[in-house]
């Protein structure tokens, strides 16, 4: 799959899959095309060549987004809205019955530690708390697929650890996770597979242990692959 | 998607408008409009020409046409103003983009935003034009039916203009969209008025009068019963056809082009 913006190629020849129940860490420097890829998966943009499927359907079909939770990189939330109203709306849009909305909102706000703040307008929240609200909306309805774009952005170390625990818990429930992150340690701990994007190309992908050479950390492997900028064809494992 | 989810989106659209303090501003506007019309219609007008006093029905008839014409144009500008950012702003602030990560189609989202806008506009139009019609009819001893037909035509025109404004807002910034709508509505209204008065129009004004939305034509023609001046330059069938055509064209353009948009570009605006 390829995506152009005018003459600029944002993504080129990308071939990735997220099998059910697996977790894939999407790594890459700034401008590598990670967020563009997530937008394509959600149907917010269309590929210039090739195709994208979400749960076996075109992402332009609303049904493809049933059971999908998404956390954007910049949690752009309507500032004037109260947290509770915002989450109730999204719970209904996620397909929950009106009777199931309140218990579900209570569940996700307790999970993310914002249950005492339901009546506060989103505009008054710090970046870290807004990120928690973003997480709460992504977890609504117990999604089968989680798409997370820089989920630890704006969180303190304790918050980052909580994020890892939330993602691990979702994985244990059988949720498929696509995690785009700069934090290599986070990806290493949470994901069983990684894909490294550089200048719109997937330069390597596969199980974390296969991407990382003996004696290397994931950070070493990432730096080596990005600096050489070439496909690690010997280990490239297209799923 | 169920009707209840569509209703939720419309409700969210209404609440969004209310949070932007548009609704209170419109309520104040409606109140001031009704107060001024009440004030103008309670005075005891007497016009004497060649020692003959004009009957009140003549005065109220012409005043009625003028008042409802002005209110119709103002209603359409209001529709355009509300719609010029109601869809694009929700995409720019991220709330719309997040909703579209849910099982909601773009068509349903755009229609919900439009319908939310229209509920506010229609309420304002019904209060302003309905209230004015009722007062003029009561105090001028005029039939209410012509005014109700003019009101219905304005409600349909509101959909066309709001849909057109939302469509333009997909490509242009809010203020430019609003200026385009004001220019289009104003120019078409003037062309309709000049045509109804029997004046000769220039090429573009003639095109707007013949093929544009019948902004004032659809108000002046039914109110001919009030003014006593029949308008022969355009037929009722043609007006109804153009109302329907512009309704269809604006809605289908909005839905078609919104479905084709790269939504990610709104984040950068």
Short mmCIF file of C-alpha atoms in Angstrom, two decimals:
data_model
loop_
_atom_site.label_atom_id
_atom_site.label_comp_id
_atom_site.label_asym_id
_atom_site.label_seq_id
_atom_site.Cartn_x
_atom_site.Cartn_y
_atom_site.Cartn_z
CA UNK A 1 0.00 0.00 0.00
CA UNK A 2 1.26 3.46 -0.92
CA UNK A 3 0.13 6.91 0.15
CA UNK A 4 1.14 10.14 -1.60
CA UNK A 5 0.49 13.70 -0.46
CA UNK A 6 0.99 15.53 -3.72
CA UNK A 7 4.48 14.60 -4.89
CA UNK A 8 5.56 13.47 -1.40
CA UNK A 9 5.37 9.77 -0.62
CA UNK A 10 4.21 9.37 2.98
CA UNK A 11 4.07 5.58 2.76
CA UNK A 12 5.50 3.33 0.11
CA UNK A 13 5.04 -0.40 -0.43
CA UNK A 14 3.77 -0.99 3.11
CA UNK A 15 2.56 -4.56 3.65
CA UNK A 16 1.51 -5.21 7.23
CA UNK A 17 -1.00 -7.41 9.01
CA UNK A 18 -2.28 -7.54 12.57
CA UNK A 19 -3.54 -11.08 13.19
CA UNK A 20 -6.39 -11.49 15.68
CA UNK A 21 -5.19 -11.44 19.29
CA UNK A 22 -1.67 -10.28 18.42
CA UNK A 23 0.11 -7.02 19.24
CA UNK A 24 2.24 -5.09 16.81
CA UNK A 25 4.52 -2.23 17.79
CA UNK A 26 4.89 0.40 15.09
CA UNK A 27 8.23 2.15 15.48
CA UNK A 28 9.81 4.92 13.51
CA UNK A 29 11.32 8.38 13.76
CA UNK A 30 9.18 11.51 13.44
CA UNK A 31 7.62 11.77 9.99
CA UNK A 32 8.13 8.08 9.25
CA UNK A 33 4.44 7.67 8.42
CA UNK A 34 3.11 5.98 11.59
CA UNK A 35 0.18 8.36 12.13
CA UNK A 36 -0.65 8.35 8.41
CA UNK A 37 -0.86 4.57 8.56
CA UNK A 38 -3.30 4.72 11.48
CA UNK A 39 -5.43 7.29 9.63
CA UNK A 40 -5.56 4.97 6.63
CA UNK A 41 -6.59 2.06 8.86
CA UNK A 42 -9.45 4.17 10.27
CA UNK A 43 -10.63 5.32 6.85
CA UNK A 44 -9.78 8.98 7.49
CA UNK A 45 -7.64 8.92 4.37
CA UNK A 46 -7.54 6.64 1.37
CA UNK A 47 -4.44 4.92 0.00
CA UNK A 48 -3.05 6.14 -3.33
CA UNK A 49 -2.29 2.55 -4.32
CA UNK A 50 -3.18 -0.77 -2.77
CA UNK A 51 -5.75 -1.36 -0.10
CA UNK A 52 -6.34 -1.31 3.63
CA UNK A 53 -8.68 -3.66 5.46
CA UNK A 54 -9.96 -3.37 9.00
CA UNK A 55 -11.50 -6.55 10.40
CA UNK A 56 -11.73 -7.88 6.84
CA UNK A 57 -13.64 -4.87 5.51
CA UNK A 58 -12.86 -1.59 3.84
CA UNK A 59 -12.30 1.00 6.58
CA UNK A 60 -14.81 3.22 4.75
CA UNK A 61 -17.54 0.80 5.84
CA UNK A 62 -18.76 1.85 9.29
CA UNK A 63 -19.16 -1.83 10.30
CA UNK A 64 -15.39 -2.27 10.05
CA UNK A 65 -15.04 0.02 13.08
CA UNK A 66 -17.35 -2.00 15.33
CA UNK A 67 -15.30 -3.07 18.36
CA UNK A 68 -12.39 -0.77 17.53
CA UNK A 69 -10.91 1.56 20.15
CA UNK A 70 -8.66 4.40 18.99
CA UNK A 71 -6.44 6.75 20.93
CA UNK A 72 -5.09 9.63 18.78
CA UNK A 73 -1.58 11.00 19.15
CA UNK A 74 -2.82 14.41 20.19
CA UNK A 75 -5.91 13.77 22.25
CA UNK A 76 -8.11 16.32 20.51
CA UNK A 77 -11.16 16.38 22.72
CA UNK A 78 -13.99 18.92 22.68
CA UNK A 79 -12.87 21.20 25.50
CA UNK A 80 -16.31 22.54 26.42
CA UNK A 81 -17.76 19.09 27.07
CA UNK A 82 -17.80 17.42 30.47
CA UNK A 83 -15.91 14.15 30.72
CA UNK A 84 -19.03 12.17 31.65
CA UNK A 85 -21.10 13.47 28.71
CA UNK A 86 -18.25 12.83 26.32
CA UNK A 87 -17.80 9.23 27.48
CA UNK A 88 -21.56 8.52 27.52
CA UNK A 89 -21.86 9.69 23.90
CA UNK A 90 -18.95 7.51 22.82
CA UNK A 91 -20.29 4.54 24.77
CA UNK A 92 -23.55 4.80 22.81
CA UNK A 93 -21.68 5.24 19.53
CA UNK A 94 -19.59 2.19 20.40
CA UNK A 95 -22.83 0.24 20.30
CA UNK A 96 -23.76 -0.05 23.99
CA UNK A 97 -27.41 -0.09 25.04
CA UNK A 98 -28.59 2.85 27.13
CA UNK A 99 -28.76 0.62 30.26
CA UNK A 100 -25.17 -0.52 29.77
CA UNK A 101 -23.73 2.97 29.34
CA UNK A 102 -23.39 4.05 32.99
CA UNK A 103 -21.78 0.80 34.23
CA UNK A 104 -19.34 0.89 31.30
CA UNK A 105 -18.45 4.55 31.85
CA UNK A 106 -17.88 3.76 35.54
CA UNK A 107 -15.69 0.79 34.59
CA UNK A 108 -13.41 2.69 32.22
CA UNK A 109 -13.15 5.78 34.42
CA UNK A 110 -12.23 3.65 37.43
CA UNK A 111 -9.68 1.80 35.31
CA UNK A 112 -8.09 5.04 34.12
CA UNK A 113 -8.36 6.82 37.48
CA UNK A 114 -10.72 9.62 36.45
CA UNK A 115 -13.94 8.43 38.11
CA UNK A 116 -14.06 11.45 40.45
CA UNK A 117 -13.77 13.91 37.56
CA UNK A 118 -16.81 13.06 35.44
CA UNK A 119 -18.38 16.51 35.88
CA UNK A 120 -15.26 18.45 34.92
CA UNK A 121 -15.02 20.08 31.48
CA UNK A 122 -12.28 18.51 29.38
CA UNK A 123 -10.73 21.95 28.75
CA UNK A 124 -9.66 22.25 32.40
CA UNK A 125 -7.67 18.99 32.38
CA UNK A 126 -3.90 18.69 32.25
CA UNK A 127 -2.34 16.90 29.28
CA UNK A 128 -1.86 13.75 31.31
CA UNK A 129 -5.47 13.70 32.48
CA UNK A 130 -6.73 14.40 28.97
CA UNK A 131 -4.68 11.40 27.87
CA UNK A 132 -6.48 9.30 30.50
CA UNK A 133 -9.83 10.50 29.15
CA UNK A 134 -8.63 9.50 25.69
CA UNK A 135 -7.76 6.07 27.03
CA UNK A 136 -11.11 5.75 28.77
CA UNK A 137 -12.95 6.41 25.48
CA UNK A 138 -10.70 3.96 23.64
CA UNK A 139 -11.49 1.22 26.18
CA UNK A 140 -15.28 1.74 26.00
CA UNK A 141 -17.19 -1.37 25.01
CA UNK A 142 -14.21 -3.67 25.59
CA UNK A 143 -12.83 -3.36 22.04
CA UNK A 144 -11.52 -6.28 19.99
CA UNK A 145 -8.97 -4.03 18.27
CA UNK A 146 -7.01 -1.22 19.93
CA UNK A 147 -5.21 1.35 17.80
CA UNK A 148 -2.98 3.45 20.01
CA UNK A 149 -0.96 6.39 18.71
CA UNK A 150 1.75 7.43 21.19
CA UNK A 151 -0.32 6.34 24.19
CA UNK A 152 2.19 7.41 26.85
CA UNK A 153 2.45 10.95 25.53
CA UNK A 154 2.04 13.42 28.39
CA UNK A 155 2.04 10.79 31.13
CA UNK A 156 4.38 10.63 34.11
CA UNK A 157 6.37 7.43 34.82
CA UNK A 158 3.59 6.04 37.02
CA UNK A 159 1.05 6.79 34.30
CA UNK A 160 3.29 5.10 31.72
CA UNK A 161 3.45 1.97 33.84
CA UNK A 162 -0.34 2.02 34.19
CA UNK A 163 -0.66 2.30 30.42
CA UNK A 164 1.46 -0.79 29.96
CA UNK A 165 -0.70 -2.63 32.50
CA UNK A 166 -3.91 -1.56 30.70
CA UNK A 167 -2.58 -2.68 27.33
CA UNK A 168 -1.33 -5.97 28.77
CA UNK A 169 -4.74 -6.58 30.39
CA UNK A 170 -6.47 -5.87 27.05
CA UNK A 171 -4.12 -8.32 25.34
CA UNK A 172 -4.91 -10.99 27.91
CA UNK A 173 -8.60 -10.58 27.02
CA UNK A 174 -7.69 -11.40 23.41
CA UNK A 175 -7.66 -7.84 22.09
CA UNK A 176 -5.47 -7.12 19.05
CA UNK A 177 -3.24 -4.11 19.68
CA UNK A 178 -1.48 -1.84 17.20
CA UNK A 179 0.80 0.42 19.19
CA UNK A 180 2.59 3.32 17.55
CA UNK A 181 5.24 4.68 19.89
CA UNK A 182 8.60 6.37 20.23
CA UNK A 183 9.15 4.55 23.51
CA UNK A 184 11.03 1.44 22.53
CA UNK A 185 10.96 -0.01 26.04
CA UNK A 186 7.17 0.27 26.05
CA UNK A 187 6.89 -1.54 22.73
CA UNK A 188 9.39 -4.18 23.83
CA UNK A 189 7.37 -4.96 26.96
CA UNK A 190 3.91 -4.91 25.42
CA UNK A 191 4.23 -6.16 21.84
CA UNK A 192 5.17 -9.54 20.50
CA UNK A 193 5.90 -8.19 17.01
CA UNK A 194 7.39 -4.94 15.75
CA UNK A 195 7.46 -3.10 12.44
CA UNK A 196 9.98 -0.34 11.86
CA UNK A 197 8.97 2.46 9.53
CA UNK A 198 11.49 4.83 8.02
CA UNK A 199 10.69 7.50 5.41
CA UNK A 200 7.45 5.69 4.55
CA UNK A 201 9.02 2.24 4.10
CA UNK A 202 8.79 -0.75 6.41
CA UNK A 203 12.48 -1.47 6.84
CA UNK A 204 11.93 -4.45 9.09
CA UNK A 205 9.15 -6.35 10.75
CA UNK A 206 8.66 -9.57 12.61
CA UNK A 207 8.80 -11.03 16.08
CA UNK A 208 10.76 -8.77 18.40
CA UNK A 209 13.40 -11.43 19.09
CA UNK A 210 14.02 -11.86 15.35
CA UNK A 211 14.38 -8.14 14.66
CA UNK A 212 16.84 -7.74 17.53
CA UNK A 213 20.23 -9.39 16.93
CA UNK A 214 22.11 -11.24 19.65
CA UNK A 215 23.56 -8.81 22.19
CA UNK A 216 21.37 -5.94 20.95
CA UNK A 217 18.50 -4.15 22.65
CA UNK A 218 15.49 -3.08 20.59
CA UNK A 219 16.90 0.46 20.74
CA UNK A 220 20.19 -0.74 19.22
CA UNK A 221 18.30 -2.58 16.47
CA UNK A 222 16.09 0.45 15.80
CA UNK A 223 19.08 2.83 15.53
CA UNK A 224 20.98 0.38 13.31
CA UNK A 225 18.03 -0.11 10.96
CA UNK A 226 17.10 3.57 10.75
CA UNK A 227 20.69 4.70 10.24
CA UNK A 228 21.33 2.20 7.48
CA UNK A 229 17.86 3.02 6.14
CA UNK A 230 17.66 -0.21 4.18
CA UNK A 231 15.34 -3.15 4.42
CA UNK A 232 16.61 -5.91 6.66
CA UNK A 233 15.59 -8.35 3.95
CA UNK A 234 17.10 -11.40 5.61
CA UNK A 235 14.76 -11.06 8.57
CA UNK A 236 11.81 -9.39 6.93
CA UNK A 237 8.83 -11.43 7.90
CA UNK A 238 5.70 -10.35 6.11
CA UNK A 239 2.72 -11.59 8.06
CA UNK B 1 -26.66 2.59 12.52
CA UNK B 2 -29.94 2.87 14.39
CA UNK B 3 -32.20 5.90 14.43
CA UNK B 4 -31.41 6.37 18.12
CA UNK B 5 -27.70 6.81 17.34
CA UNK B 6 -28.56 9.34 14.62
CA UNK B 7 -30.72 11.14 17.17
CA UNK B 8 -27.75 11.12 19.57
CA UNK B 9 -25.55 12.72 16.93
CA UNK B 10 -28.17 15.38 16.20
CA UNK B 11 -28.47 16.05 19.93
CA UNK B 12 -24.68 16.32 20.18
CA UNK B 13 -24.73 18.74 17.26
CA UNK B 14 -27.36 20.88 19.01
CA UNK B 15 -25.45 20.83 22.30
CA UNK B 16 -22.29 21.78 20.43
CA UNK B 17 -24.06 24.80 18.94
CA UNK B 18 -25.43 25.75 22.36
CA UNK B 19 -21.97 25.50 23.92
CA UNK B 20 -20.71 27.94 21.30
CA UNK B 21 -23.29 30.43 22.59
CA UNK B 22 -25.01 30.59 19.22
CA UNK B 23 -28.39 29.54 20.58
CA UNK B 24 -28.62 32.28 23.27
CA UNK B 25 -27.59 34.88 20.66
CA UNK B 26 -30.33 33.66 18.31
CA UNK B 27 -32.91 33.68 21.12
CA UNK B 28 -32.08 37.33 21.83
CA UNK B 29 -32.31 38.10 18.12
CA UNK B 30 -35.73 36.44 17.83
CA UNK B 31 -36.98 38.34 20.86
CA UNK B 32 -35.76 41.69 19.51
CA UNK B 33 -37.30 40.96 16.09
CA UNK B 34 -40.69 40.17 17.58
CA UNK B 35 -40.58 43.23 19.85
CA UNK B 36 -39.79 45.53 16.93
CA UNK B 37 -42.50 43.98 14.71
CA UNK B 38 -44.99 44.22 17.55
CA UNK B 39 -44.07 47.86 18.00
CA UNK B 40 -44.40 48.61 14.27
CA UNK B 41 -47.76 46.88 13.86
CA UNK B 42 -49.46 48.42 16.88
CA UNK B 43 -49.10 51.98 15.59
CA UNK B 44 -52.14 53.44 13.85
CA UNK B 45 -50.94 54.16 10.32
CA UNK B 46 -52.84 56.64 8.21
CA UNK B 47 -51.83 57.48 4.66
CA UNK B 48 -53.84 60.05 2.80
CA UNK B 49 -53.45 60.63 -0.93
CA UNK B 50 -55.53 63.29 -2.77
CA UNK B 51 -57.68 63.57 0.37
CA UNK B 52 -58.43 59.81 0.23
CA UNK B 53 -57.30 57.72 3.17
CA UNK B 54 -55.68 54.42 2.13
CA UNK B 55 -57.36 51.38 3.70
CA UNK B 56 -55.23 49.76 6.49
CA UNK B 57 -55.21 46.44 4.60
CA UNK B 58 -53.20 48.06 1.77
CA UNK B 59 -50.61 49.41 4.17
CA UNK B 60 -50.32 46.18 6.15
CA UNK B 61 -50.14 44.13 2.95
CA UNK B 62 -47.09 45.95 1.61
CA UNK B 63 -45.51 46.18 5.05
CA UNK B 64 -46.10 42.44 5.43
CA UNK B 65 -44.39 41.58 2.14
CA UNK B 66 -41.42 43.79 3.04
CA UNK B 67 -41.09 42.46 6.59
CA UNK B 68 -41.38 38.79 5.62
CA UNK B 69 -39.02 39.31 2.68
CA UNK B 70 -36.37 40.82 4.94
CA UNK B 71 -36.88 38.08 7.54
CA UNK B 72 -36.60 35.38 4.85
CA UNK B 73 -33.27 36.76 3.64
CA UNK B 74 -32.04 37.14 7.21
CA UNK B 75 -33.12 33.54 7.99
CA UNK B 76 -31.09 32.22 5.07
CA UNK B 77 -28.03 34.21 6.12
CA UNK B 78 -28.49 32.75 9.61
CA UNK B 79 -28.69 29.23 8.13
CA UNK B 80 -25.50 29.87 6.16
CA UNK B 81 -23.74 31.40 9.17
CA UNK B 82 -24.51 28.43 11.43
CA UNK B 83 -23.67 25.84 8.80
CA UNK B 84 -20.47 27.52 7.64
CA UNK B 85 -18.48 26.03 10.51
CA UNK B 86 -20.69 23.46 12.21
CA UNK B 87 -19.20 20.53 10.31
CA UNK B 88 -15.66 21.76 9.69
CA UNK B 89 -15.15 23.08 13.25
CA UNK B 90 -16.03 19.71 14.74
CA UNK B 91 -13.44 18.10 12.49
CA UNK B 92 -10.84 20.73 13.32
CA UNK B 93 -11.30 20.46 17.10
CA UNK B 94 -10.97 16.68 16.85
CA UNK B 95 -14.39 15.76 18.28
CA UNK B 96 -15.79 14.91 14.84
CA UNK B 97 -12.75 12.88 13.87
CA UNK B 98 -13.04 10.86 17.06
CA UNK B 99 -16.75 10.22 16.38
CA UNK B 100 -15.80 8.99 12.92
CA UNK B 101 -13.55 6.32 14.49
CA UNK B 102 -16.84 4.77 15.71
CA UNK B 103 -19.21 2.79 13.49
CA UNK B 104 -20.69 6.01 12.10
CA UNK B 105 -20.69 6.70 8.37
CA UNK B 106 -19.60 10.06 7.05
CA UNK B 107 -23.03 10.60 5.48
CA UNK B 108 -24.76 10.03 8.80
CA UNK B 109 -22.34 12.35 10.58
CA UNK B 110 -22.71 15.14 8.00
CA UNK B 111 -26.50 14.81 7.98
CA UNK B 112 -26.60 14.90 11.78
CA UNK B 113 -24.47 18.06 11.85
CA UNK B 114 -26.71 19.63 9.17
CA UNK B 115 -29.88 18.61 10.94
CA UNK B 116 -28.59 20.04 14.23
CA UNK B 117 -27.96 23.34 12.46
CA UNK B 118 -31.37 23.24 10.82
CA UNK B 119 -33.23 22.61 14.06
CA UNK B 120 -31.81 25.85 15.43
CA UNK B 121 -32.41 27.78 12.20
CA UNK B 122 -35.91 26.42 11.67
CA UNK B 123 -36.87 27.29 15.26
CA UNK B 124 -35.62 30.85 14.74
CA UNK B 125 -37.43 31.14 11.38
CA UNK B 126 -40.69 29.82 12.79
CA UNK B 127 -40.53 32.21 15.74
CA UNK B 128 -39.52 35.27 13.67
CA UNK B 129 -41.51 34.76 10.45
CA UNK B 130 -44.37 32.91 12.15
CA UNK B 131 -44.66 35.57 14.86
CA UNK B 132 -44.48 38.41 12.33
CA UNK B 133 -47.06 36.71 10.07
CA UNK B 134 -49.42 36.18 12.96
CA UNK B 135 -49.19 39.81 14.13
CA UNK B 136 -49.55 41.22 10.61
CA UNK B 137 -52.44 38.91 9.85
CA UNK B 138 -54.22 39.73 13.10
CA UNK B 139 -53.71 43.50 13.04
CA UNK B 140 -53.97 44.02 9.29
CA UNK B 141 -56.91 41.65 8.80
CA UNK B 142 -54.94 39.61 6.29
CA UNK B 143 -55.21 35.89 5.49
CA UNK B 144 -52.55 33.83 7.27
CA UNK B 145 -52.22 31.20 4.50
CA UNK B 146 -49.98 33.17 2.09
CA UNK B 147 -47.57 33.87 4.94
CA UNK B 148 -47.52 30.20 5.94
CA UNK B 149 -46.66 29.20 2.36
CA UNK B 150 -43.85 31.79 2.31
CA UNK B 151 -42.64 30.44 5.66
CA UNK B 152 -42.64 26.84 4.36
CA UNK B 153 -40.68 27.88 1.27
CA UNK B 154 -38.12 29.66 3.47
CA UNK B 155 -37.72 26.53 5.62
CA UNK B 156 -36.91 24.55 2.45
CA UNK B 157 -34.51 27.26 1.27
CA UNK B 158 -32.78 27.08 4.68
CA UNK B 159 -31.90 23.42 3.99
CA UNK B 160 -30.46 24.32 0.58
CA UNK B 161 -28.41 27.25 1.86
CA UNK B 162 -27.18 25.40 4.98
CA UNK B 163 -26.22 22.39 2.85
CA UNK B 164 -24.44 24.67 0.40
CA UNK B 165 -22.56 26.45 3.21
CA UNK B 166 -21.45 23.13 4.73
CA UNK B 167 -20.34 21.95 1.30
CA UNK B 168 -18.26 25.13 0.72
CA UNK B 169 -16.81 24.86 4.26
CA UNK B 170 -15.17 21.56 3.25
CA UNK B 171 -12.86 23.56 0.97
CA UNK B 172 -12.71 27.12 2.30
CA UNK B 173 -12.13 28.73 5.72
CA UNK B 174 -15.12 29.69 7.82
CA UNK B 175 -15.11 33.44 7.17
CA UNK B 176 -14.70 33.01 3.40
CA UNK B 177 -17.52 30.47 3.39
CA UNK B 178 -19.76 32.85 5.29
CA UNK B 179 -18.96 35.76 2.95
CA UNK B 180 -19.67 33.55 -0.09
CA UNK B 181 -23.05 32.60 1.38
CA UNK B 182 -23.96 36.20 2.25
CA UNK B 183 -22.96 37.34 -1.24
CA UNK B 184 -24.88 34.55 -2.94
CA UNK B 185 -28.04 34.98 -0.84
CA UNK B 186 -27.93 38.78 -1.09
CA UNK B 187 -27.32 38.89 -4.83
CA UNK B 188 -30.00 36.28 -5.57
CA UNK B 189 -32.52 38.07 -3.35
CA UNK B 190 -31.87 41.40 -5.08
CA UNK B 191 -32.18 39.72 -8.50
CA UNK B 192 -35.50 38.13 -7.44
CA UNK B 193 -36.77 41.50 -6.17
CA UNK B 194 -35.74 43.41 -9.30
CA UNK B 195 -37.28 40.74 -11.52
CA UNK B 196 -40.55 40.82 -9.56
CA UNK B 197 -40.58 44.62 -9.95
CA UNK B 198 -40.28 44.26 -13.72
CA UNK B 199 -36.77 45.71 -13.92
CA UNK B 200 -34.25 44.62 -16.54
CA UNK B 201 -31.46 42.48 -15.12
CA UNK B 202 -27.83 42.12 -16.14
CA UNK B 203 -26.56 38.77 -17.37
CA UNK B 204 -25.42 37.27 -14.01
CA UNK B 205 -28.34 38.65 -12.06
CA UNK B 206 -30.66 37.19 -14.70
CA UNK B 207 -28.93 33.80 -14.40
CA UNK B 208 -29.29 33.89 -10.60
CA UNK B 209 -32.93 34.95 -10.85
CA UNK B 210 -33.82 32.21 -13.33
CA UNK B 211 -31.69 29.34 -12.07
CA UNK B 212 -30.69 30.20 -8.49
CA UNK B 213 -32.67 29.20 -5.40
CA UNK B 214 -35.95 31.18 -5.33
CA UNK B 215 -35.01 33.10 -2.18
CA UNK B 216 -37.40 36.03 -2.47
CA UNK B 217 -39.50 34.77 -5.40
CA UNK B 218 -40.85 32.00 -3.16
CA UNK B 219 -41.88 34.63 -0.58
CA UNK B 220 -43.18 37.37 -2.88
CA UNK B 221 -45.37 35.12 -5.04
CA UNK B 222 -47.53 33.63 -2.26
CA UNK B 223 -47.71 37.06 -0.61
CA UNK B 224 -49.15 38.58 -3.80
CA UNK B 225 -52.48 38.06 -2.05
CA UNK B 226 -51.32 40.56 0.59
CA UNK B 227 -49.76 43.14 -1.72
CA UNK B 228 -52.46 42.82 -4.38
CA UNK B 229 -49.76 42.77 -7.08
CA UNK B 230 -49.60 39.55 -9.09
CA UNK B 231 -46.12 38.44 -10.20
CA UNK B 232 -46.28 37.07 -13.73
CA UNK B 233 -42.56 36.75 -14.51
CA UNK B 234 -42.29 33.33 -12.88
CA UNK B 235 -44.69 30.42 -12.40
CA UNK B 236 -45.50 28.62 -9.17
CA UNK B 237 -44.53 25.28 -10.76
CA UNK B 238 -41.10 26.64 -11.65
CA UNK B 239 -40.59 27.93 -8.11
CA UNK B 240 -41.51 24.56 -6.60
CA UNK B 241 -39.21 22.78 -9.09
CA UNK B 242 -36.28 25.06 -8.27
CA UNK B 243 -36.85 24.66 -4.52
CA UNK B 244 -36.61 20.89 -4.95
CA UNK B 245 -33.68 21.04 -7.34
CA UNK B 246 -31.56 23.23 -5.05
CA UNK B 247 -32.46 21.08 -2.05
CA UNK B 248 -31.31 17.96 -3.88
CA UNK B 249 -28.21 19.59 -5.37
CA UNK B 250 -26.91 21.06 -2.10
CA UNK B 251 -27.50 17.90 -0.04
CA UNK B 252 -26.08 15.52 -2.63
CA UNK B 253 -23.00 17.75 -3.15
CA UNK B 254 -22.36 17.89 0.58
CA UNK B 255 -22.73 14.14 1.10
CA UNK B 256 -20.80 13.13 -2.01
CA UNK B 257 -17.82 15.44 -1.48
CA UNK B 258 -17.64 14.82 2.27
CA UNK B 259 -17.42 11.08 1.56
CA UNK B 260 -14.41 11.76 -0.71
CA UNK B 261 -12.53 14.07 1.69
CA UNK B 262 -9.19 13.27 3.28
CA UNK B 263 -10.25 13.97 6.85
CA UNK B 264 -6.69 14.18 8.11
CA UNK B 265 -6.28 17.55 6.38
CA UNK B 266 -8.77 19.14 8.79
CA UNK B 267 -6.40 18.51 11.70
CA UNK B 268 -3.87 20.84 10.13
CA UNK B 269 -6.30 23.71 9.49
#
